[in-house]
PDB file of C-alpha atoms in Angstrom:
ATOM      1  CA  MET Y   1       8.908  -3.439 -13.960  1.00 92.00           C
ATOM      2  CA  SER Y   2       5.317  -3.300 -13.310  1.00 97.00           C
ATOM      3  CA  VAL Y   3       4.288  -1.470 -10.176  1.00 98.00           C
ATOM      4  CA  ALA Y   4       1.178  -1.956  -8.623  1.00 98.00           C
ATOM      5  CA  VAL Y   5      -0.245   0.456  -6.077  1.00 98.00           C
ATOM      6  CA  LEU Y   6      -3.357  -0.581  -3.846  1.00 98.00           C
ATOM      7  CA  ASP Y   7      -5.589   0.980  -1.994  1.00 98.00           C
ATOM      8  CA  VAL Y   8      -9.203   0.920  -0.365  1.00 98.00           C
ATOM      9  CA  TYR Y   9     -11.556   3.119   0.507  1.00 97.00           C
ATOM     10  CA  TYR Y  10     -14.581   1.920   3.000  1.00 96.00           C
ATOM     11  CA  ARG Y  11     -17.966   3.193   3.335  1.00 92.00           C
ATOM     12  CA  LYS Y  12     -20.370   1.633   5.770  1.00 88.00           C
ATOM     13  CA  GLU Y  13     -20.163  -2.514   5.029  1.00 91.00           C
ATOM     14  CA  GLU Y  14     -18.835  -1.548   1.444  1.00 96.00           C
ATOM     15  CA  ALA Y  15     -15.666  -1.209   0.131  1.00 97.00           C
ATOM     16  CA  ARG Y  16     -13.988  -0.050  -3.391  1.00 98.00           C
ATOM     17  CA  ALA Y  17     -10.596  -1.434  -3.828  1.00 98.00           C
ATOM     18  CA  ALA Y  18      -8.437   0.010  -6.468  1.00 98.00           C
ATOM     19  CA  CYS Y  19      -4.893  -0.689  -8.024  1.00 98.00           C
ATOM     20  CA  VAL Y  20      -3.003   1.606 -10.528  1.00 98.00           C
ATOM     21  CA  LEU Y  21      -0.314  -0.438 -12.424  1.00 98.00           C
ATOM     22  CA  ALA Y  22       2.597   1.314 -14.048  1.00 98.00           C
ATOM     23  CA  ASP Y  23       5.554   0.318 -15.784  1.00 97.00           C
ATOM     24  CA  SER Y  24       8.281   1.780 -13.542  1.00 97.00           C
ATOM     25  CA  TRP Y  25       8.666   3.651 -10.126  1.00 95.00           C
ATOM     26  CA  ALA Y  26       9.352   6.760 -11.660  1.00 95.00           C
ATOM     27  CA  ALA Y  27       6.076   6.815 -14.073  1.00 97.00           C
ATOM     28  CA  PRO Y  28       4.198  10.238 -13.630  1.00 96.00           C
ATOM     29  CA  ALA Y  29       0.815   8.088 -13.919  1.00 97.00           C
ATOM     30  CA  PRO Y  30      -0.603   4.604 -14.149  1.00 98.00           C
ATOM     31  CA  ASN Y  31      -0.590   2.800 -17.724  1.00 97.00           C
ATOM     32  CA  SER Y  32      -3.697   1.135 -16.347  1.00 98.00           C
ATOM     33  CA  ARG Y  33      -6.278   1.210 -13.560  1.00 98.00           C
ATOM     34  CA  TYR Y  34      -8.463  -1.562 -11.934  1.00 98.00           C
ATOM     35  CA  VAL Y  35     -11.496  -0.943  -9.532  1.00 98.00           C
ATOM     36  CA  GLN Y  36     -13.361  -3.802  -7.449  1.00 98.00           C
ATOM     37  CA  PHE Y  37     -16.289  -3.003  -5.477  1.00 98.00           C
ATOM     38  CA  ILE Y  38     -16.784  -5.214  -2.331  1.00 97.00           C
ATOM     39  CA  GLU Y  39     -20.513  -5.205  -1.071  1.00 95.00           C
ATOM     40  CA  LYS Y  40     -19.769  -6.855   2.114  1.00 93.00           C
ATOM     41  CA  VAL Y  41     -16.584  -6.263   4.329  1.00 94.00           C
ATOM     42  CA  GLU Y  42     -15.477  -7.657   7.492  1.00 87.00           C
ATOM     43  CA  PRO Y  43     -15.901  -5.013  10.671  1.00 84.00           C
ATOM     44  CA  TYR Y  44     -13.096  -3.374  11.726  1.00 82.00           C
ATOM     45  CA  GLU Y  45     -11.169  -5.272  14.238  1.00 81.00           C
ATOM     46  CA  PRO Y  46      -8.317  -3.323  16.349  1.00 76.00           C
ATOM     47  CA  GLY Y  47      -4.799  -5.467  15.822  1.00 74.00           C
ATOM     48  CA  SER Y  48      -6.607  -7.273  12.994  1.00 82.00           C
ATOM     49  CA  PHE Y  49      -7.192  -4.877  10.213  1.00 83.00           C
ATOM     50  CA  TYR Y  50      -5.592  -7.261   7.743  1.00 88.00           C
ATOM     51  CA  ARG Y  51      -9.054  -9.307   8.186  1.00 92.00           C
ATOM     52  CA  ARG Y  52     -10.722  -6.458   6.591  1.00 94.00           C
ATOM     53  CA  GLU Y  53      -8.907  -5.240   4.143  1.00 96.00           C
ATOM     54  CA  LEU Y  54      -6.795  -8.101   2.806  1.00 97.00           C
ATOM     55  CA  PRO Y  55      -9.855  -9.944   0.720  1.00 97.00           C
ATOM     56  CA  CYS Y  56     -10.061  -6.276  -0.838  1.00 98.00           C
ATOM     57  CA  LEU Y  57      -6.705  -6.196  -1.885  1.00 98.00           C
ATOM     58  CA  MET Y  58      -6.854  -9.698  -3.458  1.00 98.00           C
ATOM     59  CA  ALA Y  59     -10.144  -9.002  -5.250  1.00 98.00           C
ATOM     60  CA  VAL Y  60      -8.703  -6.010  -7.040  1.00 98.00           C
ATOM     61  CA  LEU Y  61      -5.520  -8.183  -7.660  1.00 98.00           C
ATOM     62  CA  ARG Y  62      -7.589 -10.597  -9.521  1.00 98.00           C
ATOM     63  CA  LEU Y  63      -8.310  -8.146 -11.809  1.00 98.00           C
ATOM     64  CA  LEU Y  64      -4.935  -7.731 -13.396  1.00 98.00           C
ATOM     65  CA  PRO Y  65      -4.040  -9.610 -16.572  1.00 96.00           C
ATOM     66  CA  GLU Y  66      -0.557 -10.989 -14.725  1.00 96.00           C
ATOM     67  CA  THR Y  67       1.223 -10.909 -11.621  1.00 96.00           C
ATOM     68  CA  PRO Y  68       2.790  -7.165 -11.008  1.00 98.00           C
ATOM     69  CA  ASP Y  69       6.427  -7.539 -10.265  1.00 98.00           C
ATOM     70  CA  VAL Y  70       6.006  -5.509  -7.010  1.00 98.00           C
ATOM     71  CA  VAL Y  71       3.010  -4.413  -5.047  1.00 98.00           C
ATOM     72  CA  VAL Y  72       2.744  -1.227  -2.925  1.00 98.00           C
ATOM     73  CA  VAL Y  73       0.187  -0.922   0.212  1.00 98.00           C
ATOM     74  CA  ASP Y  74      -0.645   1.936   2.202  1.00 96.00           C
ATOM     75  CA  GLY Y  75       0.540   1.116   5.530  1.00 94.00           C
ATOM     76  CA  TYR Y  76       3.235  -1.355   6.957  1.00 95.00           C
ATOM     77  CA  VAL Y  77       4.635  -4.755   6.092  1.00 97.00           C
ATOM     78  CA  TRP Y  78       5.919  -5.063   9.572  1.00 95.00           C
ATOM     79  CA  LEU Y  79       4.600  -3.412  12.760  1.00 90.00           C
ATOM     80  CA  PRO Y  80       7.054  -1.544  15.053  1.00 86.00           C
ATOM     81  CA  PRO Y  81       8.566  -2.323  17.479  1.00 84.00           C
ATOM     82  CA  LEU Y  82       8.819  -6.277  17.412  1.00 84.00           C
ATOM     83  CA  GLY Y  83       8.047  -6.644  13.822  1.00 88.00           C
ATOM     84  CA  ARG Y  84       4.914  -8.126  14.197  1.00 91.00           C
ATOM     85  CA  SER Y  85       3.210  -8.820  10.797  1.00 95.00           C
ATOM     86  CA  GLY Y  86       0.892  -5.938   9.243  1.00 94.00           C
ATOM     87  CA  LEU Y  87      -1.162  -5.665   6.175  1.00 96.00           C
ATOM     88  CA  GLY Y  88       1.570  -6.018   3.808  1.00 97.00           C
ATOM     89  CA  ALA Y  89       3.120  -9.172   5.593  1.00 97.00           C
ATOM     90  CA  TYR Y  90      -0.141 -11.061   5.243  1.00 97.00           C
ATOM     91  CA  LEU Y  91      -0.454  -9.814   1.473  1.00 98.00           C
ATOM     92  CA  TYR Y  92       3.044 -11.002   0.776  1.00 98.00           C
ATOM     93  CA  GLU Y  93       1.821 -14.488   2.219  1.00 98.00           C
ATOM     94  CA  ALA Y  94      -1.216 -14.657   0.289  1.00 98.00           C
ATOM     95  CA  LEU Y  95       0.653 -14.074  -2.861  1.00 98.00           C
ATOM     96  CA  GLY Y  96       2.516 -16.839  -1.996  1.00 98.00           C
ATOM     97  CA  LYS Y  97       5.835 -14.898  -1.154  1.00 98.00           C
ATOM     98  CA  ALA Y  98       6.565 -14.690  -4.879  1.00 98.00           C
ATOM     99  CA  THR Y  99       5.806 -11.179  -5.329  1.00 98.00           C
ATOM    100  CA  PRO Y 100       7.642  -8.474  -3.198  1.00 98.00           C
ATOM    101  CA  VAL Y 101       5.354  -6.222  -1.266  1.00 98.00           C
ATOM    102  CA  ILE Y 102       6.261  -2.558  -0.055  1.00 98.00           C
ATOM    103  CA  GLY Y 103       4.601  -0.904   2.782  1.00 98.00           C
ATOM    104  CA  ILE Y 104       4.701   2.930   2.365  1.00 98.00           C
ATOM    105  CA  ALA Y 105       2.865   4.263   5.833  1.00 96.00           C
ATOM    106  CA  LYS Y 106       2.088   7.761   6.377  1.00 95.00           C
ATOM    107  CA  SER Y 107       2.002   7.866  10.252  1.00 94.00           C
ATOM    108  CA  SER Y 108       4.395   6.846  12.720  1.00 91.00           C
ATOM    109  CA  PHE Y 109       4.027   3.703  14.800  1.00 79.00           C
ATOM    110  CA  ALA Y 110       5.027   3.473  18.473  1.00 79.00           C
ATOM    111  CA  GLY Y 111       8.749   2.322  18.361  1.00 80.00           C
ATOM    112  CA  THR Y 112       9.343   3.124  14.785  1.00 81.00           C
ATOM    113  CA  GLU Y 113      12.325   5.319  15.510  1.00 80.00           C
ATOM    114  CA  ALA Y 114      14.156   2.411  16.736  1.00 80.00           C
ATOM    115  CA  CYS Y 115      13.346  -0.198  14.007  1.00 86.00           C
ATOM    116  CA  ALA Y 116      15.966  -1.380  11.614  1.00 88.00           C
ATOM    117  CA  PHE Y 117      13.054  -2.828   9.392  1.00 93.00           C
ATOM    118  CA  VAL Y 118      11.403   0.744   8.879  1.00 96.00           C
ATOM    119  CA  ILE Y 119      13.259   3.192   6.847  1.00 96.00           C
ATOM    120  CA  PRO Y 120      12.087   6.880   7.281  1.00 96.00           C
ATOM    121  CA  VAL Y 121      11.923   8.551   3.706  1.00 97.00           C
ATOM    122  CA  HIS Y 122      11.558  12.324   3.082  1.00 97.00           C
ATOM    123  CA  ARG Y 123      10.068  13.616  -0.107  1.00 95.00           C
ATOM    124  CA  GLY Y 124       9.661  16.981  -1.310  1.00 92.00           C
ATOM    125  CA  MET Y 125       9.765  19.578   1.269  1.00 93.00           C
ATOM    126  CA  SER Y 126       7.821  18.014   3.583  1.00 94.00           C
ATOM    127  CA  LYS Y 127       9.339  17.571   7.103  1.00 94.00           C
ATOM    128  CA  ARG Y 128       7.073  14.380   7.883  1.00 96.00           C
ATOM    129  CA  PRO Y 129       8.559  11.177   6.368  1.00 97.00           C
ATOM    130  CA  LEU Y 130       6.920   8.230   5.001  1.00 98.00           C
ATOM    131  CA  TYR Y 131       7.828   4.867   6.643  1.00 97.00           C
ATOM    132  CA  ILE Y 132       8.910   2.250   4.211  1.00 98.00           C
ATOM    133  CA  THR Y 133       8.775  -1.529   4.833  1.00 97.00           C
ATOM    134  CA  ALA Y 134       9.099  -4.431   2.664  1.00 98.00           C
ATOM    135  CA  ALA Y 135       8.871  -8.096   2.361  1.00 98.00           C
ATOM    136  CA  GLY Y 136      10.742 -10.162  -0.318  1.00 98.00           C
ATOM    137  CA  ILE Y 137      12.900  -7.474  -1.006  1.00 98.00           C
ATOM    138  CA  GLU Y 138      15.617  -5.218   1.122  1.00 98.00           C
ATOM    139  CA  VAL Y 139      13.755  -2.553   2.623  1.00 98.00           C
ATOM    140  CA  GLU Y 140      16.748  -0.238   1.831  1.00 98.00           C
ATOM    141  CA  SER Y 141      16.035  -0.821  -2.009  1.00 98.00           C
ATOM    142  CA  ALA Y 142      12.568  -0.330  -1.289  1.00 98.00           C
ATOM    143  CA  ALA Y 143      12.971   3.101   0.235  1.00 98.00           C
ATOM    144  CA  GLN Y 144      15.218   3.878  -2.826  1.00 98.00           C
ATOM    145  CA  TRP Y 145      12.389   3.082  -5.172  1.00 97.00           C
ATOM    146  CA  VAL Y 146      10.018   5.251  -3.000  1.00 98.00           C
ATOM    147  CA  ARG Y 147      12.496   8.094  -3.144  1.00 97.00           C
ATOM    148  CA  GLY Y 148      12.377   7.664  -6.999  1.00 96.00           C
ATOM    149  CA  MET Y 149       8.708   7.821  -7.606  1.00 98.00           C
ATOM    150  CA  ALA Y 150       7.170  10.454  -9.567  1.00 97.00           C
ATOM    151  CA  GLY Y 151       5.587  13.419  -7.820  1.00 96.00           C
ATOM    152  CA  LYS Y 152       7.051  16.414  -5.794  1.00 94.00           C
ATOM    153  CA  TYR Y 153       5.142  16.124  -2.714  1.00 96.00           C
ATOM    154  CA  ARG Y 154       5.463  14.070   0.136  1.00 97.00           C
ATOM    155  CA  ILE Y 155       3.010  11.471  -1.139  1.00 98.00           C
ATOM    156  CA  PRO Y 156       4.120   9.917  -4.416  1.00 98.00           C
ATOM    157  CA  GLU Y 157       2.025  10.443  -7.215  1.00 98.00           C
ATOM    158  CA  LEU Y 158       0.780   6.711  -8.078  1.00 98.00           C
ATOM    159  CA  VAL Y 159       0.007   6.496  -4.209  1.00 98.00           C
ATOM    160  CA  ARG Y 160      -2.138   9.627  -4.545  1.00 98.00           C
ATOM    161  CA  MET Y 161      -4.101   8.077  -7.476  1.00 98.00           C
ATOM    162  CA  ALA Y 162      -4.585   4.734  -6.010  1.00 98.00           C
ATOM    163  CA  ASP Y 163      -6.079   6.855  -3.171  1.00 98.00           C
ATOM    164  CA  GLN Y 164      -8.110   8.881  -5.358  1.00 98.00           C
ATOM    165  CA  LEU Y 165      -9.188   6.332  -7.555  1.00 98.00           C
ATOM    166  CA  ALA Y 166     -10.511   3.834  -4.526  1.00 98.00           C
ATOM    167  CA  ARG Y 167     -12.497   7.100  -3.286  1.00 97.00           C
ATOM    168  CA  GLY Y 168     -13.900   7.435  -6.764  1.00 95.00           C
ATOM    169  CA  LYS Y 169     -12.435  10.727  -7.563  1.00 91.00           C
ATOM    170  CA  LEU Y 170     -10.614   9.593 -10.445  1.00 73.00           C
TER     171      LEU Y 170
END
């Protein structure tokens, strides 16, 4: 199963979108890395973050030789408490609903605790959970996969590497 973990780093009006691609959820390192520079990004718009980030994610995904089996984003697929579309839901739509998208959010959103579509996952020794949401796959399965990702800390190793690659530190 190919797993693509995506992240975007912004600097003024530019962005650097990164993708680390692995052959399994438990892979300790990616088998390939992709970076796409975006010279001009949309300004940040509260409540419509996807308008800024989605074009960057799509740009880096176009570099892949084939569509991955699943895509992981840094953030929510569905926004608590009512299940409004988050970045991951817009990406799922943009991918023609053919590729499951899993969101790994690092911070709680208002109403998260009461949402059936958000599963908190504790990793390592951290008392703070990651918040898992998904489209195209059962959220329980997504949470189980995230629990099994390589890395002994709260943030899975592939997620950390995608962040570092986006920041130009890998």
